[in-house]
mmCIF file of C-alpha atoms and ligand atoms in Angstrom:
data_model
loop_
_atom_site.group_PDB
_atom_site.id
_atom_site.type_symbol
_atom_site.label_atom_id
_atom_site.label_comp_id
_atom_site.label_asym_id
_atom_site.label_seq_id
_atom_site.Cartn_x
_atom_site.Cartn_y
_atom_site.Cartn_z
ATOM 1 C CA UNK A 1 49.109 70.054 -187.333
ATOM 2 C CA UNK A 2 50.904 72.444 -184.838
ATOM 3 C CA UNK A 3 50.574 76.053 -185.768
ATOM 4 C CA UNK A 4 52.730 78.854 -183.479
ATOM 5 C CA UNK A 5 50.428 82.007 -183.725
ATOM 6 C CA UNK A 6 52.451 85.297 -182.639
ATOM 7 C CA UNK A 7 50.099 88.563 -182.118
ATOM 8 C CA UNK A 8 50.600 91.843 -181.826
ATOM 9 C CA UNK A 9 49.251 95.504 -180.726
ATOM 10 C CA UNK A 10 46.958 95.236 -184.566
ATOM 11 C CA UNK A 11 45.163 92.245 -182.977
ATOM 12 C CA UNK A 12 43.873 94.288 -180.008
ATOM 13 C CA UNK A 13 43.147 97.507 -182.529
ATOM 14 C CA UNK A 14 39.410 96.912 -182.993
ATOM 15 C CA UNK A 15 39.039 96.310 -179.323
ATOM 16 C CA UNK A 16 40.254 99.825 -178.933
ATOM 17 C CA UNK A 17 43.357 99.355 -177.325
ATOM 18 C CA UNK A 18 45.282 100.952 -179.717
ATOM 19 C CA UNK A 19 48.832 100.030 -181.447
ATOM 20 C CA UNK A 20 52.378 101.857 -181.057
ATOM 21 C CA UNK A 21 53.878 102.963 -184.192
ATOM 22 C CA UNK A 22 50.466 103.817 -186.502
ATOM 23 C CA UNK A 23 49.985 107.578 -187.103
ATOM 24 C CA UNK A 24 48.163 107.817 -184.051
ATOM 25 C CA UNK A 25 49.919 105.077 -181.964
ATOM 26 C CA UNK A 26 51.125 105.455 -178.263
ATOM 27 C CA UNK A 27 55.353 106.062 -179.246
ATOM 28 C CA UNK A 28 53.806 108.437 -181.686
ATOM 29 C CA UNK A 29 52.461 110.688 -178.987
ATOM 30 C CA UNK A 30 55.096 109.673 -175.930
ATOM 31 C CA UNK A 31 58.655 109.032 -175.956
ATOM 32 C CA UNK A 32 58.588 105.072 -174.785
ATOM 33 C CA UNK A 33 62.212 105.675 -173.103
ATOM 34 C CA UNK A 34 60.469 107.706 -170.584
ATOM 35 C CA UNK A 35 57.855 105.324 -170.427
ATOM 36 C CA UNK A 36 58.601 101.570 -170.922
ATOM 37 C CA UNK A 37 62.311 101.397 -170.057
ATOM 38 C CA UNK A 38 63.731 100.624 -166.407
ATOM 39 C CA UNK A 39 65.777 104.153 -166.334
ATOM 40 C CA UNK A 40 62.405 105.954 -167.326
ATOM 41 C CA UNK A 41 60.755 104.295 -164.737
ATOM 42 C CA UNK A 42 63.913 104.877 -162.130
ATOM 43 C CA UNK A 43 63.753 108.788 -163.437
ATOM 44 C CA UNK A 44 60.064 109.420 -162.859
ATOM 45 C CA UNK A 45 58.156 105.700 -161.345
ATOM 46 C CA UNK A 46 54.884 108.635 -160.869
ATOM 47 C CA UNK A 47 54.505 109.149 -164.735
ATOM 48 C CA UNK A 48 54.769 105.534 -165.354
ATOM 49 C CA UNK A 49 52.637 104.432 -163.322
ATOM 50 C CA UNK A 50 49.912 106.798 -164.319
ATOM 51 C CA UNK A 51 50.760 105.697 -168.075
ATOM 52 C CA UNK A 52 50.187 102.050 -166.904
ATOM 53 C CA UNK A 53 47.355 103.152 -164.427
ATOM 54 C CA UNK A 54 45.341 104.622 -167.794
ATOM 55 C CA UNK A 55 45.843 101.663 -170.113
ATOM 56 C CA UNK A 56 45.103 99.370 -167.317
ATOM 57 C CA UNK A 57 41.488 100.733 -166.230
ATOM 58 C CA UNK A 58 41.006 101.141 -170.303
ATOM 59 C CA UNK A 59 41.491 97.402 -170.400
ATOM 60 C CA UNK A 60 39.244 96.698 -167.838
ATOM 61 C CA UNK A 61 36.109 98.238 -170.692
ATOM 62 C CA UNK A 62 37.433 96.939 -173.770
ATOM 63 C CA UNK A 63 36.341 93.691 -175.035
ATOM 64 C CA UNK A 64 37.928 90.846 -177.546
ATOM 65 C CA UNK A 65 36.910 91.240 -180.708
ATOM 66 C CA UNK A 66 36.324 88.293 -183.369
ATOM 67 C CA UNK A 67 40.020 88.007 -184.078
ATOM 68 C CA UNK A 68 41.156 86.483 -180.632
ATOM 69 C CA UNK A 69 37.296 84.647 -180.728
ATOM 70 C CA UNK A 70 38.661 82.878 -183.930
ATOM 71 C CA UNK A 71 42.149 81.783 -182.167
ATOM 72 C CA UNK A 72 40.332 80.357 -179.393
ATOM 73 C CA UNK A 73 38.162 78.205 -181.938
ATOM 74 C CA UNK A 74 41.476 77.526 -183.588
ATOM 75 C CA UNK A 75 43.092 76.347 -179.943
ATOM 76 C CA UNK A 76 39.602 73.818 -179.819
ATOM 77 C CA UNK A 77 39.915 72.775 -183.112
ATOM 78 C CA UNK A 78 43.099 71.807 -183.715
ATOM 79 C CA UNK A 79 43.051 70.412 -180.391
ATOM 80 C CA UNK A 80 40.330 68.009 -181.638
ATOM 81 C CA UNK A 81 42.083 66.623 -184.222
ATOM 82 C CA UNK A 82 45.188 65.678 -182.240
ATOM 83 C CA UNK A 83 47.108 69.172 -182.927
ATOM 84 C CA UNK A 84 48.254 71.821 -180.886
ATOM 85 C CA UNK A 85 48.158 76.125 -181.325
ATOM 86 C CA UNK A 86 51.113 77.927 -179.640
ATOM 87 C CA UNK A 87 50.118 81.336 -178.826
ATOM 88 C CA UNK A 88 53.017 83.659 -178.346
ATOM 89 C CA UNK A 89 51.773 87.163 -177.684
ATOM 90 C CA UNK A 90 53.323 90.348 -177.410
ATOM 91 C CA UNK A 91 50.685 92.207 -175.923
ATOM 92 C CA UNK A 92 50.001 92.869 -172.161
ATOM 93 C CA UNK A 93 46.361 92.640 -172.773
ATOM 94 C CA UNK A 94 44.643 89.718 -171.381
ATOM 95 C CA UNK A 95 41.845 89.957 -174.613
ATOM 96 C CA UNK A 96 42.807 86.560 -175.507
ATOM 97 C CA UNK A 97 42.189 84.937 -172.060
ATOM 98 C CA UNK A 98 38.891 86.361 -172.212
ATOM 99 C CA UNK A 99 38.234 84.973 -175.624
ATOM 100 C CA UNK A 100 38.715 81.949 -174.534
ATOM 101 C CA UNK A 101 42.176 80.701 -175.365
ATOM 102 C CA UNK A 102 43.542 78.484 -172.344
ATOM 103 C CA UNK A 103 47.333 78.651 -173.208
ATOM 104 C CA UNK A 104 49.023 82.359 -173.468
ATOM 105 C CA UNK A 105 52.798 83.324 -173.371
ATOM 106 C CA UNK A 106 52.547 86.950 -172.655
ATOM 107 C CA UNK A 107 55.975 87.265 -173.710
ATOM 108 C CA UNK A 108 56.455 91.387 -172.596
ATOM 109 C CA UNK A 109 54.412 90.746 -169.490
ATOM 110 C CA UNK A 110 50.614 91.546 -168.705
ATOM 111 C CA UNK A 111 48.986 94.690 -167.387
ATOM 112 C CA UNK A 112 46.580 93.104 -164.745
ATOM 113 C CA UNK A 113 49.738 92.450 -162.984
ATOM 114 C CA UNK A 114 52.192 93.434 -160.756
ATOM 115 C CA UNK A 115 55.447 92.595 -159.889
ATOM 116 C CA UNK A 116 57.700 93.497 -156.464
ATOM 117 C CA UNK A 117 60.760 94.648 -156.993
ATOM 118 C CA UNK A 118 62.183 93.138 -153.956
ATOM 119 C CA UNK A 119 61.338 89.692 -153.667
ATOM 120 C CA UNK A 120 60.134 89.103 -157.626
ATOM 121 C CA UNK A 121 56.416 87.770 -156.683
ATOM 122 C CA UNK A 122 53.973 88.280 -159.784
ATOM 123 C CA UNK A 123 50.612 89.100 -158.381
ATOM 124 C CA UNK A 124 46.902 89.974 -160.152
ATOM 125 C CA UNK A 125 46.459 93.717 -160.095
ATOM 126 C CA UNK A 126 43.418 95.655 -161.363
ATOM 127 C CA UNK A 127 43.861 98.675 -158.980
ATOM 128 C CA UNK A 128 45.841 101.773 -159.591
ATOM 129 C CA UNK A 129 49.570 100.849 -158.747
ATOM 130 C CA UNK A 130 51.684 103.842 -157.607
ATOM 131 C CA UNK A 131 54.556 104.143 -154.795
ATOM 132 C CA UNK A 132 52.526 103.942 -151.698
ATOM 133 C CA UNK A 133 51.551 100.076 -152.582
ATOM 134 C CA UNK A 134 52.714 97.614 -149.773
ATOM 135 C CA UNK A 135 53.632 94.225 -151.306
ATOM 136 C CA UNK A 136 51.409 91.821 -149.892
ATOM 137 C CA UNK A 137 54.182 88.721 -150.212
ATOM 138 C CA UNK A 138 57.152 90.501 -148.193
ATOM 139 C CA UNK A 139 55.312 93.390 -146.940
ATOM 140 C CA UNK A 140 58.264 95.532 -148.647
ATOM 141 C CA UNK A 141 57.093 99.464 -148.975
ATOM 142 C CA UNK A 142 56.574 100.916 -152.538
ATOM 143 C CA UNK A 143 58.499 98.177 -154.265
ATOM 144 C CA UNK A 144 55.433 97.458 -156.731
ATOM 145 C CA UNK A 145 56.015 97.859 -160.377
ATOM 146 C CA UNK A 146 54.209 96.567 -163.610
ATOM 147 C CA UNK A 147 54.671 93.053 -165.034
ATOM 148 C CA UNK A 148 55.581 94.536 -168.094
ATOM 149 C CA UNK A 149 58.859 93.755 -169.922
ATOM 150 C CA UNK A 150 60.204 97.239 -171.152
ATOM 151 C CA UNK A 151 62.926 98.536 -173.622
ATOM 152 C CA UNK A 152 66.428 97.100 -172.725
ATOM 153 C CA UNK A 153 64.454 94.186 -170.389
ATOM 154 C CA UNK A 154 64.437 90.058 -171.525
ATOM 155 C CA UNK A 155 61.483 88.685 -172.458
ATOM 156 C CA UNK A 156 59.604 85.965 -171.171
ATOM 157 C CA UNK A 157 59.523 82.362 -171.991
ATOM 158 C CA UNK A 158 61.844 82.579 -174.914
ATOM 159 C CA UNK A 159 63.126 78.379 -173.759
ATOM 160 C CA UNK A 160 59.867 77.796 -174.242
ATOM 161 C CA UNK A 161 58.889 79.793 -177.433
ATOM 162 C CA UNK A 162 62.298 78.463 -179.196
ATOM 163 C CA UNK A 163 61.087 74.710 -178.447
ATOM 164 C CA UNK A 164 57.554 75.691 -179.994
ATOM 165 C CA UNK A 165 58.876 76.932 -182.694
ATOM 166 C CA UNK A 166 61.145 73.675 -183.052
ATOM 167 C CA UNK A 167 57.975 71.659 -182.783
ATOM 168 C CA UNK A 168 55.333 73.534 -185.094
ATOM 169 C CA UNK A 169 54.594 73.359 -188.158
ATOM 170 C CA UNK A 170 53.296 76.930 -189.361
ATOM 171 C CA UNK A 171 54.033 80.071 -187.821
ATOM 172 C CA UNK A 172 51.709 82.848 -188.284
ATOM 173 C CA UNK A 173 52.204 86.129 -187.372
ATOM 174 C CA UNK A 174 49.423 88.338 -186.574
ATOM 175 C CA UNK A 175 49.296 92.186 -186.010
ATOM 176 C CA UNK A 176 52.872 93.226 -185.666
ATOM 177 C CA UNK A 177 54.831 95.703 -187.331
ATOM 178 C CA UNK A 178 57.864 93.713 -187.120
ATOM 179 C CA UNK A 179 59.755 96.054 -185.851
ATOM 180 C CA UNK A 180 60.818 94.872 -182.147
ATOM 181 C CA UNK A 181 63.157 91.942 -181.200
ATOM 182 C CA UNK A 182 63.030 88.969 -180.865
ATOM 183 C CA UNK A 183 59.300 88.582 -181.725
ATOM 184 C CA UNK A 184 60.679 90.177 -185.140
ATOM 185 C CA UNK A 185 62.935 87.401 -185.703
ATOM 186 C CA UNK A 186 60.597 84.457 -185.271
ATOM 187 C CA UNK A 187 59.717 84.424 -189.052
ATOM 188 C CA UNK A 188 63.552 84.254 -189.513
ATOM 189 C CA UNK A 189 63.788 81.540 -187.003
ATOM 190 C CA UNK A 190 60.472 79.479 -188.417
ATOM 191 C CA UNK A 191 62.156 79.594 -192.024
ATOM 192 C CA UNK A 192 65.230 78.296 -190.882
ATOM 193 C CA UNK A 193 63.231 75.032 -189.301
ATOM 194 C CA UNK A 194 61.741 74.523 -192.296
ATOM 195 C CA UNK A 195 58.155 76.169 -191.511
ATOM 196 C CA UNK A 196 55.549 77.371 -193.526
ATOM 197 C CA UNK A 197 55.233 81.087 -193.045
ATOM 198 C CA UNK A 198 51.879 83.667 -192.774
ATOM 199 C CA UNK A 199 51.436 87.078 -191.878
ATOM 200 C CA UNK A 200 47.770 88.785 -191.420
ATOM 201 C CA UNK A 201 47.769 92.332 -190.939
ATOM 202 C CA UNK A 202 46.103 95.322 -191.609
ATOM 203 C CA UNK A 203 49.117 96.211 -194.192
ATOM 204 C CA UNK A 204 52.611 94.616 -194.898
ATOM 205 C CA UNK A 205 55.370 94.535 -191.458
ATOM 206 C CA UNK A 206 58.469 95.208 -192.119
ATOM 207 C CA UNK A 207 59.570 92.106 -192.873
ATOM 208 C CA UNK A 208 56.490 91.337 -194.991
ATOM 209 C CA UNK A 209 58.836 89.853 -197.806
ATOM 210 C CA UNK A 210 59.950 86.478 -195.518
ATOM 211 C CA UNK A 211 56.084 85.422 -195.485
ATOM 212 C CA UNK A 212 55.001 82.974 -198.015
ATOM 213 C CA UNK A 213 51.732 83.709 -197.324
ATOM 214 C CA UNK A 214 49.734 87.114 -196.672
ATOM 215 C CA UNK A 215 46.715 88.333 -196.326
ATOM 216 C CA UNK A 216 45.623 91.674 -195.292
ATOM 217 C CA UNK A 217 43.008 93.575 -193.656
ATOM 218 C CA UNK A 218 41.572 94.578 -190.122
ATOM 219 C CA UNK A 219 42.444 91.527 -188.080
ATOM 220 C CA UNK A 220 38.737 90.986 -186.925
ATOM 221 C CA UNK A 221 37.950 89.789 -190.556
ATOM 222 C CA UNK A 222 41.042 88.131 -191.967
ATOM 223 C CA UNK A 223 41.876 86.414 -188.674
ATOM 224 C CA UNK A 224 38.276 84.679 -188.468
ATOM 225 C CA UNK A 225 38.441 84.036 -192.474
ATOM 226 C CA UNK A 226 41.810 82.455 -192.004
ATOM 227 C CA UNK A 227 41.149 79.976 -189.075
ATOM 228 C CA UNK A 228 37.705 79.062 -191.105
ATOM 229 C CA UNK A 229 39.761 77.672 -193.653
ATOM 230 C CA UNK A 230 42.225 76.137 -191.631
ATOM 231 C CA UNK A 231 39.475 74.340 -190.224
ATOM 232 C CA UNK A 232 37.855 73.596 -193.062
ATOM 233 C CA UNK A 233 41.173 71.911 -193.944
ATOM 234 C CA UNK A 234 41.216 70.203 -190.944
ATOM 235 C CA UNK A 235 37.719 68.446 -191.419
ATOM 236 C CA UNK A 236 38.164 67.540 -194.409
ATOM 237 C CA UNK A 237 41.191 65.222 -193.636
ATOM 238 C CA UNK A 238 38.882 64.071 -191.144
HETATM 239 N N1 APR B 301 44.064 94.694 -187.859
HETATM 240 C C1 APR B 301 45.264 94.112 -188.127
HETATM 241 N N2 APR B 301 46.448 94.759 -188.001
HETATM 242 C C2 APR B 301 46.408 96.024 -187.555
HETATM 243 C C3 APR B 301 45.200 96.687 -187.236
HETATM 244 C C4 APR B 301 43.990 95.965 -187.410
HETATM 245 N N3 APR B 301 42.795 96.521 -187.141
HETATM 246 N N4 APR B 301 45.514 97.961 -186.848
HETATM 247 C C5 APR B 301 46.854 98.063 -186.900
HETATM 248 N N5 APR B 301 47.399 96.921 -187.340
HETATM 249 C C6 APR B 301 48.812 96.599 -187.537
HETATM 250 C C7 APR B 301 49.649 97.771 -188.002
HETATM 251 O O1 APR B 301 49.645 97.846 -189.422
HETATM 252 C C8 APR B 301 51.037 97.392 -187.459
HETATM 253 O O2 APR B 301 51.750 96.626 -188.428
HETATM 254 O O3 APR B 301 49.335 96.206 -186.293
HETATM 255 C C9 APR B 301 50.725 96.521 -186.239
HETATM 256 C C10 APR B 301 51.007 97.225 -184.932
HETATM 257 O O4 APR B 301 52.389 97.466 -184.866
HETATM 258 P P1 APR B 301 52.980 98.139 -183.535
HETATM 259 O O5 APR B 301 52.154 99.323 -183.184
HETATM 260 O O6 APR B 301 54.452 98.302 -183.769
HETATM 261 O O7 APR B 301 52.726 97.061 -182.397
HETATM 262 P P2 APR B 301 53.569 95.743 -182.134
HETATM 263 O O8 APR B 301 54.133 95.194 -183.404
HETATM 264 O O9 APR B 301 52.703 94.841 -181.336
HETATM 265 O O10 APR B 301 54.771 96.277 -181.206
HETATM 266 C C11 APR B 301 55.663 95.305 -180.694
HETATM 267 O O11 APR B 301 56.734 97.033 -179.379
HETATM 268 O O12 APR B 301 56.526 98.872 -178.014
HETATM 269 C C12 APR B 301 56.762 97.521 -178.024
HETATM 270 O O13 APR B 301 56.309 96.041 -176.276
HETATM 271 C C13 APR B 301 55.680 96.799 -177.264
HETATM 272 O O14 APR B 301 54.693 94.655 -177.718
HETATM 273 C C14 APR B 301 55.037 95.891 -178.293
HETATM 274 C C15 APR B 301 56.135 95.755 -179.335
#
């Protein structure tokens, strides 16, 4: 069985990390133009950085919580038996690394990096990142910005998520409004190949109605409910 998981901000919720566009999400309380777009960042780079600067060093205390623990048992089981897990997220958290799971497609980028500007090297970066950074590949001055993809920017590995997609046989989508494409489309794009469909969430996405399946609640219970029974499943084909 080959199942393409896609996550998003809800999966990282109880890990404190926080989501966008609940009541008390980041766009509710900044305008993300100013703060995840290239002209925001070309306006004032100072104020995005210390946005980026803040969620960064918050990562660096939060923690996974049983939701990406369960995907990484999924990755290992399925594995076992000869199948493969896809995991396409959309957050820039590296929660699920640290859970465990081996293969990640950050599609919108990842916060403990950085990327120059000038001659595109992607580099680990826990520090503060501002204007006065030096990049250590072409020693170009204060041409250091977050590996993030922002409003209005591709995303990443899209070749490679279409052909997973092509190749899997369930999609599941986990903590995601729905709400920002092309991660919002990949239901879409599953049903047309003939998929089975899943969302978990804390309460229906937008496009809650293309699911065949649903289940809701916080993602650090229905995630690790979910991949017990697919493994369950699993052993019980043998
Ligand atoms: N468990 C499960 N789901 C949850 C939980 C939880 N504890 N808490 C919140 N959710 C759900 C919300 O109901 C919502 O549907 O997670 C979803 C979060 O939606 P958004 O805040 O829109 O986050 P996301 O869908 O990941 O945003 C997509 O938008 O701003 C861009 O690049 C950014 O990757 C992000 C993209």
């Amino acid at each position: 069985m080959k199942i393409f998981v896609l996550t998003g901000a809800g999966i990282s919720a109880e890990s404190g990390m926080g989501t966008f566009r609940d009541k008390d999400g980041a766009w509710a309380r900044f305008d993300p133009m100013k703060l995840a777009s290239p002209e925001g960042f070309e306006a004032d780079p100072d104020l995005v950085h210390a946005f980026y600067n803040a969620r960064r060093q918050k990562l660096l205390t939060a923690s996974p919580n049983p939701a990406h623990a369960a995907l990484a048992r999924l990755e290992d089981g399925l594995g076992a038996r000869g199948g493969e897990l896809f995991l396409c997220t959309q957050n820039i958290d590296d929660l699920h690394e640290r859970a465990g799971s081996r293969h990640v497609l950050h599609m919108h980028g990842e916060l403990r990096k950085a990327r120059c500007m000038v001659c595109a090297r992607v580099m680990p970066w826990d520090d503060d990142l501002g204007r006065d950074e030096t990049c250590p590949a072409c020693h170009s001055h204060g041409t250091l910005r977050p590996h993030i993809v922002w409003f209005g920017e591709v995303p990443l590995y899209m070749d490679d998520i279409q052909h997973a997609l092509e190749d899997s046989d369930l999609f599941v989508s986990i903590g995601t409004s729905g709400s920002v494409y092309p991660a919002a489309g990949f239901v879409n794009e599953a049903r047309y190949l003939g998929l089975r469909t899943c969302e978990i969430n804390l309460e229906p996405s937008e496009n809650a109605p293309a699911f065949e399946e649903r289940y809701y609640g916080p993602a650090s219970t229905a995630v690790p409910e979910w991949v017990d029974g697919v493994l369950k499943v699993l052993a019980a084909r043998g």
